[in-house]
mmCIF file of C-alpha atoms in Angstrom:
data_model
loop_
_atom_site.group_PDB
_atom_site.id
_atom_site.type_symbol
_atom_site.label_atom_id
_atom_site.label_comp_id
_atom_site.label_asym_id
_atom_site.label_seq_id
_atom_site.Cartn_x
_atom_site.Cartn_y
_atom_site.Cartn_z
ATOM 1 C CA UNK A 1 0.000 0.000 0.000
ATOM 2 C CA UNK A 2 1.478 3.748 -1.347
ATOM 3 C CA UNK A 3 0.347 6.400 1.061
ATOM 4 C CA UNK A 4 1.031 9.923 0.576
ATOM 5 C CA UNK A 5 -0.527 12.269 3.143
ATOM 6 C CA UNK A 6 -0.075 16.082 1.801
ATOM 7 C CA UNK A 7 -1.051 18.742 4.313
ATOM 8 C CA UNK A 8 -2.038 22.586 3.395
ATOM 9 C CA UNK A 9 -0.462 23.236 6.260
ATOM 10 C CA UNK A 10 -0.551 22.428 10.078
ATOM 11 C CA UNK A 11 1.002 19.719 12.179
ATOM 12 C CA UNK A 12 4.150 20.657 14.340
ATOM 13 C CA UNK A 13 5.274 23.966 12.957
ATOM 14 C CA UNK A 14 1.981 25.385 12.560
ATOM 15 C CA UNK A 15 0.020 23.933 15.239
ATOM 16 C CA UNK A 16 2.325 23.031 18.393
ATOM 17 C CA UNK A 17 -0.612 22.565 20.624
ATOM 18 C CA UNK A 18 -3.071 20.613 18.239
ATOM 19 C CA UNK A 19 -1.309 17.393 17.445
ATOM 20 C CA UNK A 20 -4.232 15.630 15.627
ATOM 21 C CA UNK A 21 -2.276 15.953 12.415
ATOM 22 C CA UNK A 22 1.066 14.434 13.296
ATOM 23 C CA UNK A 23 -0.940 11.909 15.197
ATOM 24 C CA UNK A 24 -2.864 10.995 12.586
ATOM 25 C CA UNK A 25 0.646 10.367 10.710
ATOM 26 C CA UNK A 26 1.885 7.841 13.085
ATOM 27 C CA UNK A 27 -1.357 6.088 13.106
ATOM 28 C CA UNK A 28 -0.987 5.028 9.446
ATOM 29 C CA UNK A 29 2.036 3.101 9.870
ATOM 30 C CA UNK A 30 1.695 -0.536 10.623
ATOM 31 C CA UNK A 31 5.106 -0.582 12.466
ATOM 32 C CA UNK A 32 4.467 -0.262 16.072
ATOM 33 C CA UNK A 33 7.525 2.153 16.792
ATOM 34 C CA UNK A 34 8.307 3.651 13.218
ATOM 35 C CA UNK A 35 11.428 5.518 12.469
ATOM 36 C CA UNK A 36 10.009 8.731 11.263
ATOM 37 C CA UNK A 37 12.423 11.282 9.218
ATOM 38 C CA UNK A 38 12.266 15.002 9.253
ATOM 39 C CA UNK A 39 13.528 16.327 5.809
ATOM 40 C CA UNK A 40 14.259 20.288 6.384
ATOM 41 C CA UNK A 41 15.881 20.919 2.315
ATOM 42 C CA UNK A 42 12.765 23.487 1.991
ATOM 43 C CA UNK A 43 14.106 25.727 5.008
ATOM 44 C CA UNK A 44 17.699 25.396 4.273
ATOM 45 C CA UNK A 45 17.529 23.027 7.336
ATOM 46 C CA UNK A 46 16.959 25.908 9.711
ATOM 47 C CA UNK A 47 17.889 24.926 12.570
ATOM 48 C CA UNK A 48 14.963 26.149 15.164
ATOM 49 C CA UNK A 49 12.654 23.795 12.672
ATOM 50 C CA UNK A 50 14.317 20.601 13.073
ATOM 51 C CA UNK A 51 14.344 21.475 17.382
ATOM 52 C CA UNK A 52 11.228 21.805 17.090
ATOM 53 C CA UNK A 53 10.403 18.828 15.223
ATOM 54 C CA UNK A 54 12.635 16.901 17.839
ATOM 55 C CA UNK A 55 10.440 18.383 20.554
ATOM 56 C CA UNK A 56 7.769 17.531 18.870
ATOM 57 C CA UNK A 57 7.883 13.624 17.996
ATOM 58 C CA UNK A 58 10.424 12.654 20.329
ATOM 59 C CA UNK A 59 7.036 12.147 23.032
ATOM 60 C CA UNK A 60 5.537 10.509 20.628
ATOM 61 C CA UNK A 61 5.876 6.173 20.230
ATOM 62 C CA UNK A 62 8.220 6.636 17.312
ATOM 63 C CA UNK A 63 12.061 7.056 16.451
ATOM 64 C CA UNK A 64 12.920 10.134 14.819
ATOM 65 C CA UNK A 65 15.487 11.861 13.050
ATOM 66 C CA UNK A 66 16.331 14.201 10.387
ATOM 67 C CA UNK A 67 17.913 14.104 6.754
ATOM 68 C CA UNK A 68 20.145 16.944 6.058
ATOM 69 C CA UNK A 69 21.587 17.304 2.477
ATOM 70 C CA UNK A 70 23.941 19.793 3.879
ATOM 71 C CA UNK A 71 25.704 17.674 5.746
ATOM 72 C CA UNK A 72 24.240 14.006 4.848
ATOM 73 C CA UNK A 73 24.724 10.699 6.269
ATOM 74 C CA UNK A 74 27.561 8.664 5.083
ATOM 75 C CA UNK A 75 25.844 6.051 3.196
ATOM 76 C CA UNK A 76 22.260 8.320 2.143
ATOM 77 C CA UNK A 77 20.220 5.190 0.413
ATOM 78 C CA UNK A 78 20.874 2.988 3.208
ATOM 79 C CA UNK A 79 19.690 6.016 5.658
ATOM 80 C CA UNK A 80 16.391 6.236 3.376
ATOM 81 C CA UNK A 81 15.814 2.439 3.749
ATOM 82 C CA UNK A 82 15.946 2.763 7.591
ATOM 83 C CA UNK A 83 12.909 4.878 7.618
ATOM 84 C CA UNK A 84 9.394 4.245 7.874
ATOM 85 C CA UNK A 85 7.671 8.237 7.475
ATOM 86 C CA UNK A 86 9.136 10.838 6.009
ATOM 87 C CA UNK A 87 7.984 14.139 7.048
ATOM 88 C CA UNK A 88 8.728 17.191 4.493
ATOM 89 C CA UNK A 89 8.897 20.577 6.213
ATOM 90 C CA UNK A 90 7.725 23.590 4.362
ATOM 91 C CA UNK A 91 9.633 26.526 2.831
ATOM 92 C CA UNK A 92 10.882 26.539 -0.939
ATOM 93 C CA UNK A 93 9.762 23.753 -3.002
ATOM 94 C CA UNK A 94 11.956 24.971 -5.949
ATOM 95 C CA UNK A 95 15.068 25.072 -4.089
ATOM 96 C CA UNK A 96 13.919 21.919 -2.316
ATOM 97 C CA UNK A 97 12.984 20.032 -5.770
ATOM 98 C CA UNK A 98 16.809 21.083 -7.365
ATOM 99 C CA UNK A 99 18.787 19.605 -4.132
ATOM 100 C CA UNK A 100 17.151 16.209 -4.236
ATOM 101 C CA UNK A 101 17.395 15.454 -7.500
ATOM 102 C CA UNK A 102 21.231 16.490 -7.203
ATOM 103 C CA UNK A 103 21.875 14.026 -4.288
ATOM 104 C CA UNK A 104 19.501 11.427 -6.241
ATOM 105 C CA UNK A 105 16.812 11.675 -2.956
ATOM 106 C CA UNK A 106 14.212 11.999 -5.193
ATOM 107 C CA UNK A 107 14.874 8.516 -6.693
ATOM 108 C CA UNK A 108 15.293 7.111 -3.335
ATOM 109 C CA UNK A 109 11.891 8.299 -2.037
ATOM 110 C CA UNK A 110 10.524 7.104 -4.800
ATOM 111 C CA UNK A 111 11.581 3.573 -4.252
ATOM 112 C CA UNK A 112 11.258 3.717 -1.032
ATOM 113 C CA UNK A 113 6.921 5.116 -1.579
ATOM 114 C CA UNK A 114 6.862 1.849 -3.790
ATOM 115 C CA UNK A 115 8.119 -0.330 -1.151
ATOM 116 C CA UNK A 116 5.375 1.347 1.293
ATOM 117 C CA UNK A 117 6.939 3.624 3.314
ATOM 118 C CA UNK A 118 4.904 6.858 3.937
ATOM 119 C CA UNK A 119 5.085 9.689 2.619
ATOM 120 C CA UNK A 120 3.948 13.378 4.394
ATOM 121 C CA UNK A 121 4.824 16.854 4.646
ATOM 122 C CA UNK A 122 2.804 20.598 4.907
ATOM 123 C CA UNK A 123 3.330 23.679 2.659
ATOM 124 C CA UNK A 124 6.135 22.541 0.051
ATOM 125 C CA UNK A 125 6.401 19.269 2.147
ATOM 126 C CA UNK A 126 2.655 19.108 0.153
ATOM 127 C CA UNK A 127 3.490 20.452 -3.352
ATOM 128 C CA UNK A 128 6.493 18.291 -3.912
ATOM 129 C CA UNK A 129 4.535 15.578 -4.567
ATOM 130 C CA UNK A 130 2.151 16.460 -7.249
ATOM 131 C CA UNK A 131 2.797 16.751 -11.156
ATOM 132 C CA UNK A 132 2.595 20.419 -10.405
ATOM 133 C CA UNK A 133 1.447 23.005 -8.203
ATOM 134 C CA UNK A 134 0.756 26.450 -6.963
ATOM 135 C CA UNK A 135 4.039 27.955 -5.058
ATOM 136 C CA UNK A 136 5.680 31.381 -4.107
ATOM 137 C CA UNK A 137 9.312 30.271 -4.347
ATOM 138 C CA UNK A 138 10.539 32.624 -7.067
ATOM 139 C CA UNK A 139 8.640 35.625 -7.167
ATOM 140 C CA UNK A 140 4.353 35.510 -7.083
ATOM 141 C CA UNK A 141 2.568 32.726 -6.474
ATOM 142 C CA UNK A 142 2.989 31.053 -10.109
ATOM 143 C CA UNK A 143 2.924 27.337 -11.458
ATOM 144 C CA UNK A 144 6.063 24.711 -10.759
ATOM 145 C CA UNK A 145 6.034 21.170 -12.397
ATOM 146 C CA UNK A 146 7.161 18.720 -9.342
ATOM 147 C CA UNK A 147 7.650 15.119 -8.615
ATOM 148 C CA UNK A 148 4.716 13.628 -10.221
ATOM 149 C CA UNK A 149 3.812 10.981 -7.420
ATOM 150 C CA UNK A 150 0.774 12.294 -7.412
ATOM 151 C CA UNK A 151 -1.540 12.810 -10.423
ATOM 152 C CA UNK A 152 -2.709 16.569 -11.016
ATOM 153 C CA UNK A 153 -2.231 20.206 -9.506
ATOM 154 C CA UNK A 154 -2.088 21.146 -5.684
ATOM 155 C CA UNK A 155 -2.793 24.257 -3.869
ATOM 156 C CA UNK A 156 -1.551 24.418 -0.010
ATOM 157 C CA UNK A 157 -2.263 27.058 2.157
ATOM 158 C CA UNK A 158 -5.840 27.649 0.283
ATOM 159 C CA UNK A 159 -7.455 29.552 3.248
ATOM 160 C CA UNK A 160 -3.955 30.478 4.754
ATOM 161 C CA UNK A 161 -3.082 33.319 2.659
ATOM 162 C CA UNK A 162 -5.891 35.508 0.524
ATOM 163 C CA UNK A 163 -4.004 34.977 -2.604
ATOM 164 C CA UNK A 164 -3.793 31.551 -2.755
ATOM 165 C CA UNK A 165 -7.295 30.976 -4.090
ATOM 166 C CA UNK A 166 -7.845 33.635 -6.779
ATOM 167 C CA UNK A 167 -4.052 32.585 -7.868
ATOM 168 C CA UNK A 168 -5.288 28.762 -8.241
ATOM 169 C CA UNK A 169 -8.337 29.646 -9.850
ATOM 170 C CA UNK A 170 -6.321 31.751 -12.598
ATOM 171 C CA UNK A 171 -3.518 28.998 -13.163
ATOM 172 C CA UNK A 172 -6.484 26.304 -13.711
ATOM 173 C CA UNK A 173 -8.294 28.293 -15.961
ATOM 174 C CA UNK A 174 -5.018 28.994 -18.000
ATOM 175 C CA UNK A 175 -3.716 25.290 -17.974
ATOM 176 C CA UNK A 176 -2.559 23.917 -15.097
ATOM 177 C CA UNK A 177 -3.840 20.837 -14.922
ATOM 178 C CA UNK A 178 -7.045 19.949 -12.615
ATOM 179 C CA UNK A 179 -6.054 19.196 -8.776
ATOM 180 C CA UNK A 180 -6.629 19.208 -4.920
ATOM 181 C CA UNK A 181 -6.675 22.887 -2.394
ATOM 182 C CA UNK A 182 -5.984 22.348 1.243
ATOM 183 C CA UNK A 183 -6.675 25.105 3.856
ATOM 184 C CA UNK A 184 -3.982 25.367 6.481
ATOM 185 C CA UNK A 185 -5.383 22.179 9.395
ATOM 186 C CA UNK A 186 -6.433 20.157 6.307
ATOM 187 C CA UNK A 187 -4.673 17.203 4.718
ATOM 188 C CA UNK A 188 -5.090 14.994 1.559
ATOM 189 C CA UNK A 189 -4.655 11.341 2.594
ATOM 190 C CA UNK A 190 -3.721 9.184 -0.811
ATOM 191 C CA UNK A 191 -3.614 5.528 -1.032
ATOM 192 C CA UNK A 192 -2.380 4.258 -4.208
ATOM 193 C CA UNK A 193 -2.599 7.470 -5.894
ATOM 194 C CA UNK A 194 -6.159 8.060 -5.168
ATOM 195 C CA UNK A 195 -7.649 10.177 -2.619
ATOM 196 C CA UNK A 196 -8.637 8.223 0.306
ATOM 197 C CA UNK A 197 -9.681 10.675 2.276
ATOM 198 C CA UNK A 198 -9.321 14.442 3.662
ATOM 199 C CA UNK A 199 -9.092 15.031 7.623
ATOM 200 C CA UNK A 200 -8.595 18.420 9.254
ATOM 201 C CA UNK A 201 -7.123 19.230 12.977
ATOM 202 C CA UNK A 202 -9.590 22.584 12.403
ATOM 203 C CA UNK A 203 -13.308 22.326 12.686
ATOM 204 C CA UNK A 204 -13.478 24.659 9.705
ATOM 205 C CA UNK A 205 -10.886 23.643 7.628
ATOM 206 C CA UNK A 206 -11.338 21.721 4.246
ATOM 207 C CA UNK A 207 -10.146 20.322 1.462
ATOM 208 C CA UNK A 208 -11.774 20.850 -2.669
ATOM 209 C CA UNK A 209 -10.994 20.067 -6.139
ATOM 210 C CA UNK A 210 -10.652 22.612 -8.698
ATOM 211 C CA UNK A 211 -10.758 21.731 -12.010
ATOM 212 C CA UNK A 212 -11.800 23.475 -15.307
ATOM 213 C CA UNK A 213 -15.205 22.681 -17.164
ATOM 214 C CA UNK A 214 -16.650 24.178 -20.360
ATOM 215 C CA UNK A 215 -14.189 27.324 -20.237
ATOM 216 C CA UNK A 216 -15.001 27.795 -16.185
ATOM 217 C CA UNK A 217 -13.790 27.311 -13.048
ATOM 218 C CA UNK A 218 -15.281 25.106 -10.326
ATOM 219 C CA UNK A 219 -14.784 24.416 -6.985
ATOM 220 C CA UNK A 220 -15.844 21.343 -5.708
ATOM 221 C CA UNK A 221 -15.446 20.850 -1.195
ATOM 222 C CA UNK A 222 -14.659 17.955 -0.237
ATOM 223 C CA UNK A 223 -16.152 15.801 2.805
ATOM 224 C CA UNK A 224 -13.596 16.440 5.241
ATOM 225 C CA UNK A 225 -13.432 14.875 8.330
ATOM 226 C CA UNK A 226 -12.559 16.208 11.776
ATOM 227 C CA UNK A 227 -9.891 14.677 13.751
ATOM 228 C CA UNK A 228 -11.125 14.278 17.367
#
Protein backbone atom coordinates (compact mmCIF):
# COMPACT_ATOMS: atom_id res chain seq x y z
CA UNK A 1 0.00 0.00 0.00
CA UNK A 2 1.48 3.75 -1.35
CA UNK A 3 0.35 6.40 1.06
CA UNK A 4 1.03 9.92 0.58
CA UNK A 5 -0.53 12.27 3.14
CA UNK A 6 -0.08 16.08 1.80
CA UNK A 7 -1.05 18.74 4.31
CA UNK A 8 -2.04 22.59 3.39
CA UNK A 9 -0.46 23.24 6.26
CA UNK A 10 -0.55 22.43 10.08
CA UNK A 11 1.00 19.72 12.18
CA UNK A 12 4.15 20.66 14.34
CA UNK A 13 5.27 23.97 12.96
CA UNK A 14 1.98 25.38 12.56
CA UNK A 15 0.02 23.93 15.24
CA UNK A 16 2.32 23.03 18.39
CA UNK A 17 -0.61 22.57 20.62
CA UNK A 18 -3.07 20.61 18.24
CA UNK A 19 -1.31 17.39 17.45
CA UNK A 20 -4.23 15.63 15.63
CA UNK A 21 -2.28 15.95 12.42
CA UNK A 22 1.07 14.43 13.30
CA UNK A 23 -0.94 11.91 15.20
CA UNK A 24 -2.86 10.99 12.59
CA UNK A 25 0.65 10.37 10.71
CA UNK A 26 1.89 7.84 13.09
CA UNK A 27 -1.36 6.09 13.11
CA UNK A 28 -0.99 5.03 9.45
CA UNK A 29 2.04 3.10 9.87
CA UNK A 30 1.69 -0.54 10.62
CA UNK A 31 5.11 -0.58 12.47
CA UNK A 32 4.47 -0.26 16.07
CA UNK A 33 7.53 2.15 16.79
CA UNK A 34 8.31 3.65 13.22
CA UNK A 35 11.43 5.52 12.47
CA UNK A 36 10.01 8.73 11.26
CA UNK A 37 12.42 11.28 9.22
CA UNK A 38 12.27 15.00 9.25
CA UNK A 39 13.53 16.33 5.81
CA UNK A 40 14.26 20.29 6.38
CA UNK A 41 15.88 20.92 2.31
CA UNK A 42 12.77 23.49 1.99
CA UNK A 43 14.11 25.73 5.01
CA UNK A 44 17.70 25.40 4.27
CA UNK A 45 17.53 23.03 7.34
CA UNK A 46 16.96 25.91 9.71
CA UNK A 47 17.89 24.93 12.57
CA UNK A 48 14.96 26.15 15.16
CA UNK A 49 12.65 23.80 12.67
CA UNK A 50 14.32 20.60 13.07
CA UNK A 51 14.34 21.47 17.38
CA UNK A 52 11.23 21.80 17.09
CA UNK A 53 10.40 18.83 15.22
CA UNK A 54 12.63 16.90 17.84
CA UNK A 55 10.44 18.38 20.55
CA UNK A 56 7.77 17.53 18.87
CA UNK A 57 7.88 13.62 18.00
CA UNK A 58 10.42 12.65 20.33
CA UNK A 59 7.04 12.15 23.03
CA UNK A 60 5.54 10.51 20.63
CA UNK A 61 5.88 6.17 20.23
CA UNK A 62 8.22 6.64 17.31
CA UNK A 63 12.06 7.06 16.45
CA UNK A 64 12.92 10.13 14.82
CA UNK A 65 15.49 11.86 13.05
CA UNK A 66 16.33 14.20 10.39
CA UNK A 67 17.91 14.10 6.75
CA UNK A 68 20.15 16.94 6.06
CA UNK A 69 21.59 17.30 2.48
CA UNK A 70 23.94 19.79 3.88
CA UNK A 71 25.70 17.67 5.75
CA UNK A 72 24.24 14.01 4.85
CA UNK A 73 24.72 10.70 6.27
CA UNK A 74 27.56 8.66 5.08
CA UNK A 75 25.84 6.05 3.20
CA UNK A 76 22.26 8.32 2.14
CA UNK A 77 20.22 5.19 0.41
CA UNK A 78 20.87 2.99 3.21
CA UNK A 79 19.69 6.02 5.66
CA UNK A 80 16.39 6.24 3.38
CA UNK A 81 15.81 2.44 3.75
CA UNK A 82 15.95 2.76 7.59
CA UNK A 83 12.91 4.88 7.62
CA UNK A 84 9.39 4.25 7.87
CA UNK A 85 7.67 8.24 7.48
CA UNK A 86 9.14 10.84 6.01
CA UNK A 87 7.98 14.14 7.05
CA UNK A 88 8.73 17.19 4.49
CA UNK A 89 8.90 20.58 6.21
CA UNK A 90 7.72 23.59 4.36
CA UNK A 91 9.63 26.53 2.83
CA UNK A 92 10.88 26.54 -0.94
CA UNK A 93 9.76 23.75 -3.00
CA UNK A 94 11.96 24.97 -5.95
CA UNK A 95 15.07 25.07 -4.09
CA UNK A 96 13.92 21.92 -2.32
CA UNK A 97 12.98 20.03 -5.77
CA UNK A 98 16.81 21.08 -7.36
CA UNK A 99 18.79 19.60 -4.13
CA UNK A 100 17.15 16.21 -4.24
CA UNK A 101 17.40 15.45 -7.50
CA UNK A 102 21.23 16.49 -7.20
CA UNK A 103 21.87 14.03 -4.29
CA UNK A 104 19.50 11.43 -6.24
CA UNK A 105 16.81 11.67 -2.96
CA UNK A 106 14.21 12.00 -5.19
CA UNK A 107 14.87 8.52 -6.69
CA UNK A 108 15.29 7.11 -3.34
CA UNK A 109 11.89 8.30 -2.04
CA UNK A 110 10.52 7.10 -4.80
CA UNK A 111 11.58 3.57 -4.25
CA UNK A 112 11.26 3.72 -1.03
CA UNK A 113 6.92 5.12 -1.58
CA UNK A 114 6.86 1.85 -3.79
CA UNK A 115 8.12 -0.33 -1.15
CA UNK A 116 5.37 1.35 1.29
CA UNK A 117 6.94 3.62 3.31
CA UNK A 118 4.90 6.86 3.94
CA UNK A 119 5.09 9.69 2.62
CA UNK A 120 3.95 13.38 4.39
CA UNK A 121 4.82 16.85 4.65
CA UNK A 122 2.80 20.60 4.91
CA UNK A 123 3.33 23.68 2.66
CA UNK A 124 6.13 22.54 0.05
CA UNK A 125 6.40 19.27 2.15
CA UNK A 126 2.65 19.11 0.15
CA UNK A 127 3.49 20.45 -3.35
CA UNK A 128 6.49 18.29 -3.91
CA UNK A 129 4.53 15.58 -4.57
CA UNK A 130 2.15 16.46 -7.25
CA UNK A 131 2.80 16.75 -11.16
CA UNK A 132 2.60 20.42 -10.41
CA UNK A 133 1.45 23.00 -8.20
CA UNK A 134 0.76 26.45 -6.96
CA UNK A 135 4.04 27.96 -5.06
CA UNK A 136 5.68 31.38 -4.11
CA UNK A 137 9.31 30.27 -4.35
CA UNK A 138 10.54 32.62 -7.07
CA UNK A 139 8.64 35.63 -7.17
CA UNK A 140 4.35 35.51 -7.08
CA UNK A 141 2.57 32.73 -6.47
CA UNK A 142 2.99 31.05 -10.11
CA UNK A 143 2.92 27.34 -11.46
CA UNK A 144 6.06 24.71 -10.76
CA UNK A 145 6.03 21.17 -12.40
CA UNK A 146 7.16 18.72 -9.34
CA UNK A 147 7.65 15.12 -8.61
CA UNK A 148 4.72 13.63 -10.22
CA UNK A 149 3.81 10.98 -7.42
CA UNK A 150 0.77 12.29 -7.41
CA UNK A 151 -1.54 12.81 -10.42
CA UNK A 152 -2.71 16.57 -11.02
CA UNK A 153 -2.23 20.21 -9.51
CA UNK A 154 -2.09 21.15 -5.68
CA UNK A 155 -2.79 24.26 -3.87
CA UNK A 156 -1.55 24.42 -0.01
CA UNK A 157 -2.26 27.06 2.16
CA UNK A 158 -5.84 27.65 0.28
CA UNK A 159 -7.45 29.55 3.25
CA UNK A 160 -3.95 30.48 4.75
CA UNK A 161 -3.08 33.32 2.66
CA UNK A 162 -5.89 35.51 0.52
CA UNK A 163 -4.00 34.98 -2.60
CA UNK A 164 -3.79 31.55 -2.75
CA UNK A 165 -7.29 30.98 -4.09
CA UNK A 166 -7.85 33.64 -6.78
CA UNK A 167 -4.05 32.58 -7.87
CA UNK A 168 -5.29 28.76 -8.24
CA UNK A 169 -8.34 29.65 -9.85
CA UNK A 170 -6.32 31.75 -12.60
CA UNK A 171 -3.52 29.00 -13.16
CA UNK A 172 -6.48 26.30 -13.71
CA UNK A 173 -8.29 28.29 -15.96
CA UNK A 174 -5.02 28.99 -18.00
CA UNK A 175 -3.72 25.29 -17.97
CA UNK A 176 -2.56 23.92 -15.10
CA UNK A 177 -3.84 20.84 -14.92
CA UNK A 178 -7.04 19.95 -12.62
CA UNK A 179 -6.05 19.20 -8.78
CA UNK A 180 -6.63 19.21 -4.92
CA UNK A 181 -6.67 22.89 -2.39
CA UNK A 182 -5.98 22.35 1.24
CA UNK A 183 -6.67 25.11 3.86
CA UNK A 184 -3.98 25.37 6.48
CA UNK A 185 -5.38 22.18 9.40
CA UNK A 186 -6.43 20.16 6.31
CA UNK A 187 -4.67 17.20 4.72
CA UNK A 188 -5.09 14.99 1.56
CA UNK A 189 -4.65 11.34 2.59
CA UNK A 190 -3.72 9.18 -0.81
CA UNK A 191 -3.61 5.53 -1.03
CA UNK A 192 -2.38 4.26 -4.21
CA UNK A 193 -2.60 7.47 -5.89
CA UNK A 194 -6.16 8.06 -5.17
CA UNK A 195 -7.65 10.18 -2.62
CA UNK A 196 -8.64 8.22 0.31
CA UNK A 197 -9.68 10.67 2.28
CA UNK A 198 -9.32 14.44 3.66
CA UNK A 199 -9.09 15.03 7.62
CA UNK A 200 -8.60 18.42 9.25
CA UNK A 201 -7.12 19.23 12.98
CA UNK A 202 -9.59 22.58 12.40
CA UNK A 203 -13.31 22.33 12.69
CA UNK A 204 -13.48 24.66 9.70
CA UNK A 205 -10.89 23.64 7.63
CA UNK A 206 -11.34 21.72 4.25
CA UNK A 207 -10.15 20.32 1.46
CA UNK A 208 -11.77 20.85 -2.67
CA UNK A 209 -10.99 20.07 -6.14
CA UNK A 210 -10.65 22.61 -8.70
CA UNK A 211 -10.76 21.73 -12.01
CA UNK A 212 -11.80 23.47 -15.31
CA UNK A 213 -15.20 22.68 -17.16
CA UNK A 214 -16.65 24.18 -20.36
CA UNK A 215 -14.19 27.32 -20.24
CA UNK A 216 -15.00 27.79 -16.18
CA UNK A 217 -13.79 27.31 -13.05
CA UNK A 218 -15.28 25.11 -10.33
CA UNK A 219 -14.78 24.42 -6.98
CA UNK A 220 -15.84 21.34 -5.71
CA UNK A 221 -15.45 20.85 -1.20
CA UNK A 222 -14.66 17.95 -0.24
CA UNK A 223 -16.15 15.80 2.81
CA UNK A 224 -13.60 16.44 5.24
CA UNK A 225 -13.43 14.88 8.33
CA UNK A 226 -12.56 16.21 11.78
CA UNK A 227 -9.89 14.68 13.75
CA UNK A 228 -11.12 14.28 17.37
Amino acid sequence: MKQIIAMGGGGFSMEPENKRLDHYILQQCRVEKPHICFIPTASGDAEGYIERFYKAFERENCVPSHLSLFSPPVDLEKFVKKQDIFYVGGGNTKNLLALWKEWGLDVLLRQAYDEGKILAGLSAGSLCWFEEGVTDSFGPLKELECLGFLQGSHCPHYDGEQERRPAYHKLVKNGLKPGYAADDGAALHFIDGRLHKAVSSREMARAYYVEKLEGEVVERELETLFLK
